[in-house]
Coordinates of C-alpha atoms and ligand atoms in Angstrom, one line a residue:
X1 CA 15.2 -5.8 -8.4
X2 CA 13.2 -6.0 -5.2
X3 CA 10.0 -8.1 -5.5
X4 CA 6.9 -7.0 -3.6
X5 CA 3.5 -8.7 -3.4
X6 CA 0.3 -6.8 -2.6
X7 CA -2.6 -8.8 -1.3
X8 CA -5.5 -6.3 -1.5
X9 CA -8.5 -5.2 -3.6
X10 CA -9.0 -3.3 -6.8
X11 CA -10.3 0.3 -6.9
X12 CA -11.9 0.9 -10.3
X13 CA -11.2 4.6 -10.0
X14 CA -7.5 3.9 -9.9
X15 CA -6.7 6.0 -6.8
X16 CA -6.4 3.5 -3.9
X17 CA -6.0 -0.3 -3.4
X18 CA -4.1 -2.5 -5.8
X19 CA -3.8 0.4 -8.4
X20 CA -2.2 2.7 -5.8
X21 CA 0.1 -0.1 -4.6
X22 CA 1.5 -0.9 -8.1
X23 CA 2.2 2.8 -8.7
X24 CA 4.0 3.1 -5.4
X25 CA 6.0 0.0 -6.1
X26 CA 7.0 1.4 -9.5
X27 CA 7.9 4.7 -7.8
X28 CA 10.2 2.8 -5.5
X29 CA 11.9 0.9 -8.3
X30 CA 10.4 -2.5 -7.2
X31 CA 8.7 -5.3 -9.2
X32 CA 5.1 -5.3 -8.0
X33 CA 2.9 -8.4 -8.0
X34 CA -0.7 -8.8 -6.9
X35 CA -3.2 -11.2 -5.3
X36 CA -6.6 -9.5 -5.7
X37 CA -9.1 -10.5 -3.0
X38 CA -12.0 -8.3 -4.0
X39 CA -13.0 -5.9 -6.8
X40 CA -14.7 -2.6 -5.8
X41 CA -16.8 -0.5 -8.1
X42 CA -15.4 2.8 -6.7
X43 CA -14.7 6.4 -7.7
X44 CA -13.7 9.6 -5.9
X45 CA -17.2 9.8 -4.4
X46 CA -17.4 6.3 -2.9
X47 CA -17.9 2.6 -3.3
X48 CA -21.0 1.3 -5.0
X49 CA -20.4 -2.4 -4.9
X50 CA -17.9 -5.1 -3.9
X51 CA -17.3 -8.5 -5.6
X52 CA -15.3 -10.8 -3.3
X53 CA -13.1 -13.5 -4.8
X54 CA -13.1 -17.0 -3.4
X55 CA -10.5 -17.8 -0.7
X56 CA -9.3 -20.6 -2.9
X57 CA -8.6 -18.2 -5.8
X58 CA -6.8 -15.9 -3.4
X59 CA -4.6 -18.8 -2.3
X60 CA -3.9 -19.7 -6.0
X61 CA -2.7 -16.2 -6.7
X62 CA -0.4 -16.1 -3.7
X63 CA 1.0 -19.5 -4.5
X64 CA 1.4 -18.7 -8.2
X65 CA 3.5 -15.7 -7.3
X66 CA 5.5 -17.1 -4.3
X67 CA 6.2 -20.5 -5.7
X68 CA 7.8 -19.2 -8.9
X69 CA 8.9 -15.6 -8.6
X70 CA 9.1 -15.2 -4.8
X71 CA 8.9 -12.0 -2.9
X72 CA 11.2 -9.9 -0.7
X73 CA 8.2 -8.4 1.1
X74 CA 4.4 -8.6 1.2
X75 CA 1.7 -6.0 2.1
X76 CA -1.9 -6.5 2.8
X77 CA -4.6 -4.0 2.2
X78 CA -8.4 -4.3 1.9
X79 CA -9.1 -8.0 2.8
X80 CA -12.9 -7.7 3.3
X81 CA -13.9 -11.0 5.1
X82 CA -12.8 -13.5 7.7
X83 CA -12.6 -16.3 5.1
X84 CA -10.1 -14.3 3.0
X85 CA -8.0 -13.4 6.0
X86 CA -7.8 -17.0 7.2
X87 CA -6.6 -18.1 3.7
X88 CA -4.0 -15.3 3.5
X89 CA -2.7 -16.0 7.0
X90 CA -2.5 -19.7 6.2
X91 CA -0.5 -19.1 3.0
X92 CA 1.9 -16.6 4.6
X93 CA 2.6 -18.7 7.8
X94 CA 6.1 -20.2 7.8
X95 CA 7.4 -18.2 4.8
X96 CA 9.3 -15.7 7.0
X97 CA 8.6 -12.8 4.7
X98 CA 8.6 -9.2 5.9
X99 CA 4.9 -8.3 6.1
X100 CA 3.2 -4.9 6.2
X101 CA -0.4 -5.1 7.3
X102 CA -2.5 -2.0 6.4
X103 CA -5.6 -2.7 8.4
X104 CA -8.1 -1.1 6.0
X105 CA -11.4 -0.9 7.8
X106 CA -13.5 1.9 6.2
X107 CA -13.1 4.0 3.1
X108 CA -12.8 7.8 3.6
X109 CA -16.1 8.0 1.8
X110 CA -17.7 5.8 4.6
X111 CA -18.1 2.4 3.0
X112 CA -17.0 -0.6 5.1
X113 CA -14.0 -2.4 3.4
X114 CA -13.7 -5.0 6.2
X115 CA -16.8 -6.7 7.5
X116 CA -17.3 -6.0 11.3
X117 CA -17.0 -9.7 12.2
X118 CA -13.6 -9.9 10.4
X119 CA -11.8 -7.4 12.6
X120 CA -11.1 -10.0 15.3
X121 CA -9.8 -12.4 12.6
X122 CA -7.4 -9.6 11.3
X123 CA -6.0 -8.9 14.7
X124 CA -5.9 -12.5 15.8
X125 CA -4.4 -14.1 12.7
X126 CA -2.5 -11.4 10.8
X127 CA -1.1 -9.2 13.5
X128 CA 1.2 -12.0 14.8
X129 CA 2.6 -12.4 11.3
X130 CA 3.1 -8.6 10.7
X131 CA 6.5 -7.0 10.7
X132 CA 4.5 -3.7 11.0
X133 CA 0.9 -2.6 11.0
X134 CA 0.0 0.8 9.5
X135 CA -3.5 2.0 10.7
X136 CA -4.6 5.6 10.3
X137 CA -5.7 7.3 13.5
X138 CA -9.4 6.3 13.4
X139 CA -8.4 2.7 12.5
X140 CA -5.9 2.6 15.4
X141 CA -8.7 3.8 17.7
X142 CA -11.2 1.2 16.4
X143 CA -8.7 -1.6 16.6
X144 CA -7.5 -0.9 20.1
X145 CA -10.8 0.5 21.6
X146 CA -8.7 3.4 23.0
X147 CA -10.3 6.8 22.8
X148 CA -7.1 8.8 22.4
X149 CA -5.3 10.8 19.6
X150 CA -2.0 10.0 21.2
X151 CA -0.4 7.9 18.5
X152 CA 2.4 6.7 20.8
X153 CA -0.2 5.1 23.1
X154 CA -2.1 3.6 20.2
X155 CA 1.1 2.2 18.6
X156 CA 2.2 0.7 21.9
X157 CA -1.2 -1.0 22.4
X158 CA -1.1 -2.4 18.8
X159 CA 2.2 -4.0 19.5
X160 CA 0.8 -5.5 22.7
X161 CA -2.0 -6.9 20.6
X162 CA 0.6 -9.0 18.7
X163 CA 2.1 -6.8 15.8
X164 CA 5.9 -6.8 15.5
X165 CA 5.7 -3.0 15.2
X166 CA 3.0 -0.3 14.6
X167 CA 3.1 2.8 12.5
X168 CA 0.0 5.1 13.1
X169 CA -0.2 7.4 10.1
X170 CA -0.6 11.1 10.3
X171 CA -3.3 12.2 7.8
X172 CA -6.0 12.6 10.5
X173 CA -6.2 14.3 13.9
X174 CA -4.7 17.5 15.2
X175 CA -1.0 16.6 14.9
X176 CA 0.5 15.9 11.4
X177 CA 3.0 13.2 12.1
X178 CA 3.4 9.4 11.6
X179 CA 4.4 7.5 14.7
X180 CA 6.4 4.3 14.7
X181 CA 6.8 2.0 17.7
X182 CA 8.9 -1.2 17.2
X183 CA 8.4 -2.7 20.6
X184 CA 11.4 -0.8 22.1
X185 CA 11.8 2.6 20.5
X186 CA 9.3 5.3 19.7
X187 CA 10.0 7.4 16.5
X188 CA 7.8 10.4 15.5
X189 CA 8.1 11.3 11.8
X190 CA 6.7 14.8 11.2
X191 CA 4.8 15.0 7.9
X192 CA 4.0 18.6 6.8
X193 CA 0.3 18.6 6.0
X194 CA -0.7 19.7 2.5
X195 CA -4.1 21.2 2.1
X196 CA -5.0 19.5 -1.1
X197 CA -8.4 18.0 -2.1
X198 CA -6.6 14.8 -3.3
X199 CA -5.7 12.4 -0.5
X200 CA -7.5 9.3 -1.9
X201 CA -5.0 6.4 -1.7
X202 CA -2.5 8.1 0.6
X203 CA -2.7 5.2 3.1
X204 CA -2.3 2.5 0.4
X205 CA 0.6 4.5 -1.2
X206 CA 2.3 4.8 2.2
X207 CA 2.0 1.1 3.2
X208 CA 3.1 0.0 -0.3
X209 CA 6.2 2.3 -0.2
X210 CA 6.9 0.9 3.3
X211 CA 6.8 -2.7 2.0
X212 CA 9.0 -1.8 -1.0
X213 CA 11.5 -0.2 1.4
X214 CA 11.6 -3.4 3.5
X215 CA 12.0 -5.5 0.3
X216 CA 15.0 -3.4 -0.6
X217 CA 16.6 -4.2 2.7
X218 CA 16.1 -0.9 4.5
X219 CA 15.8 -0.9 8.3
X220 CA 12.2 -0.3 9.4
X221 CA 12.8 3.2 10.6
X222 CA 14.5 4.2 7.3
X223 CA 11.7 2.5 5.3
X224 CA 9.1 4.4 7.4
X225 CA 10.8 7.8 6.8
X226 CA 11.0 7.2 3.1
X227 CA 7.3 6.0 3.0
X228 CA 6.2 9.1 4.8
X229 CA 8.1 11.3 2.3
X230 CA 6.7 9.5 -0.7
X231 CA 3.1 9.6 0.6
X232 CA 3.3 13.2 1.6
X233 CA 4.8 14.2 -1.9
X234 CA 2.0 12.2 -3.6
X235 CA -0.6 14.2 -1.6
X236 CA 1.2 17.5 -2.4
X237 CA 1.0 16.6 -6.1
X238 CA -2.5 15.1 -5.8
X239 CA -4.9 15.3 -8.7
X240 CA -7.7 17.4 -7.2
X241 CA -9.3 17.9 -10.6
X242 CA -9.9 14.2 -11.2
X243 CA -13.4 13.1 -10.2
X244 CA -16.0 15.1 -8.3
X245 CA -14.9 14.0 -4.8
X246 CA -11.5 13.5 -3.0
X247 CA -9.0 13.2 -5.9
X248 CA -6.3 10.5 -6.2
X249 CA -2.8 11.1 -4.9
X250 CA -0.2 11.3 -7.6
X251 CA 2.9 9.2 -6.6
X252 CA 4.3 9.2 -10.2
X253 CA 4.1 13.0 -10.5
X254 CA 7.7 12.9 -11.7
X255 CA 6.5 11.3 -15.0
X256 CA 4.9 14.2 -16.7
X257 CA 4.4 12.5 -20.1
X258 CA 6.0 15.4 -21.9
X259 CA 9.5 15.1 -20.6
X260 CA 11.7 14.5 -22.6
X261 CA 10.0 15.6 -25.8
X262 CA 9.0 12.6 -27.9
X263 CA 10.3 12.4 -31.5
X264 CA 7.8 12.9 -34.4
X265 CA 5.8 9.8 -35.3
X266 CA 5.9 8.2 -31.8
X267 CA 2.4 9.4 -30.7
X268 CA 3.9 11.2 -27.8
X269 CA 5.9 8.1 -26.6
X270 CA 9.6 7.7 -26.3
X271 CA 11.2 5.0 -28.5
X272 CA 12.2 1.7 -27.0
X273 CA 15.6 1.5 -25.5
X274 CA 16.5 -1.8 -27.2
X275 CA 15.3 -3.5 -30.3
X276 CA 12.3 -5.9 -29.9
X277 CA 13.3 -9.6 -29.3
X278 CA 13.0 -12.1 -32.2
X279 CA 14.2 -9.8 -34.9
X280 CA 17.6 -11.4 -35.1
X281 CA 19.2 -8.5 -33.3
X282 CA 19.8 -10.2 -30.0
X283 CA 23.4 -9.9 -28.9
X284 CA 24.0 -7.0 -31.3
X285 CA 24.5 -3.6 -29.7
X286 CA 21.3 -1.5 -29.8
X287 CA 21.1 0.9 -32.8
X288 CA 21.8 4.5 -31.9
X289 CA 18.6 6.4 -31.1
X290 CA 17.8 9.3 -33.4
Ligands
LIG1 N1 -2.8 16.2 3.8 C1 -1.7 15.5 3.9 N2 -0.5 16.1 3.7 C2 0.7 15.5 3.8 N3 0.8 14.1 4.0 C3 -0.4 13.5 4.2 C4 -1.7 14.1 4.1 N4 -2.6 13.2 4.4 C5 -1.9 12.0 4.5 N5 -0.6 12.2 4.5 C6 0.4 11.1 4.7 O1 0.0 10.0 3.9 C7 0.2 8.8 4.6 C8 -1.1 8.1 4.9 O2 -1.8 8.8 5.9 P1 -3.3 8.7 6.2 O3 -3.4 8.8 7.7 O4 -4.1 9.8 5.5 O5 -3.8 7.3 5.7 P2 -5.2 6.8 5.3 O6 -6.3 7.6 6.0 O7 -5.2 5.3 5.5 O8 -5.3 7.1 3.8 P3 -6.5 6.7 2.7 O9 -7.5 5.9 3.4 O10 -7.0 8.0 2.1 O11 -5.8 5.9 1.7 C9 0.9 9.2 5.9 O12 2.3 9.2 5.8 C10 0.4 10.6 6.1 O13 1.3 11.4 7.0
LIG2 C1 -9.8 -1.1 -2.8 C2 -9.5 -0.1 -1.8 N1 -8.5 -0.4 -0.9 C3 -8.2 0.5 0.1 C4 -8.9 1.7 0.2 C5 -8.6 2.7 1.3 O1 -8.1 3.8 0.9 C6 -9.9 1.9 -0.7 N2 -10.7 3.1 -0.7 N3 -10.2 1.0 -1.7

């Protein structure tokens, strides 16, 4: 099973951040792991407070995961401060892992998720390590300083700034398409726009699915096409009735909870596939399910 590490922050509302990443990894059939750099008190209306973890604790989480389990790809999301970015870059340098950097700057609700003084640290230290960076349109404009909606121009500039490749996502602006530039070839991925009041977490879902694709060994262009389809489907099935603001995307919409019907006495859950360990049944064939 492909192993993917997300270095990002928690969204207490369950729509974006680490929570979105783990759901997207599960959707892609990957084993998800986390190094949490900050906790946000957040819901569909906005972010009310942020608790940053220490850079040393972030290092400990990354080492605990990579030194034992290992990873086939890594993604970064909300990194909040220069001190955190420096620690993350230092821990990832020399490991040679495929790296998706989602340069999360500002929540759609308006709160800053990266301190202004940390933007230069992000581009200076993490872009050179990135296999691909995945800004949305406003983030690509802010990072490059270019006042254009032309995603090809923005992606090209992001690669000139040091990223291995750039994928400018398609949720904002007039044209609904993701755009990938890998330093040689431009690829536009049309993404039919769904008018749903539930796009919170679309960007995290997209970059996590992209990292899971790379972890599974897909070429970048194929991983990008699959990530676009997964994010777009998650928006189409978004949970507009959850919370009073922009609802969370629903990447696991295929799990409806009532399919297949659970047997009586299981509280709505399906029975385990195999017997629990330690009951003397190891090695024996599992009993037939009734
Ligand atoms: N309304 C939509 N309909 C279909 N696909 C969408 C829609 N909004 C976003 N997407 C897709 O979701 C992915 C993320 O795009 P977007 O540009 O919205 O990222 P984002 O702004 O970083 O998301 P967020 O900050 O809400 O997590 C892209 O593949 C994009 O094309
Ligand atoms: C924790 C977190 N990460 C990323 C985003 C961007 O969607 C968010 N709103 N919250």
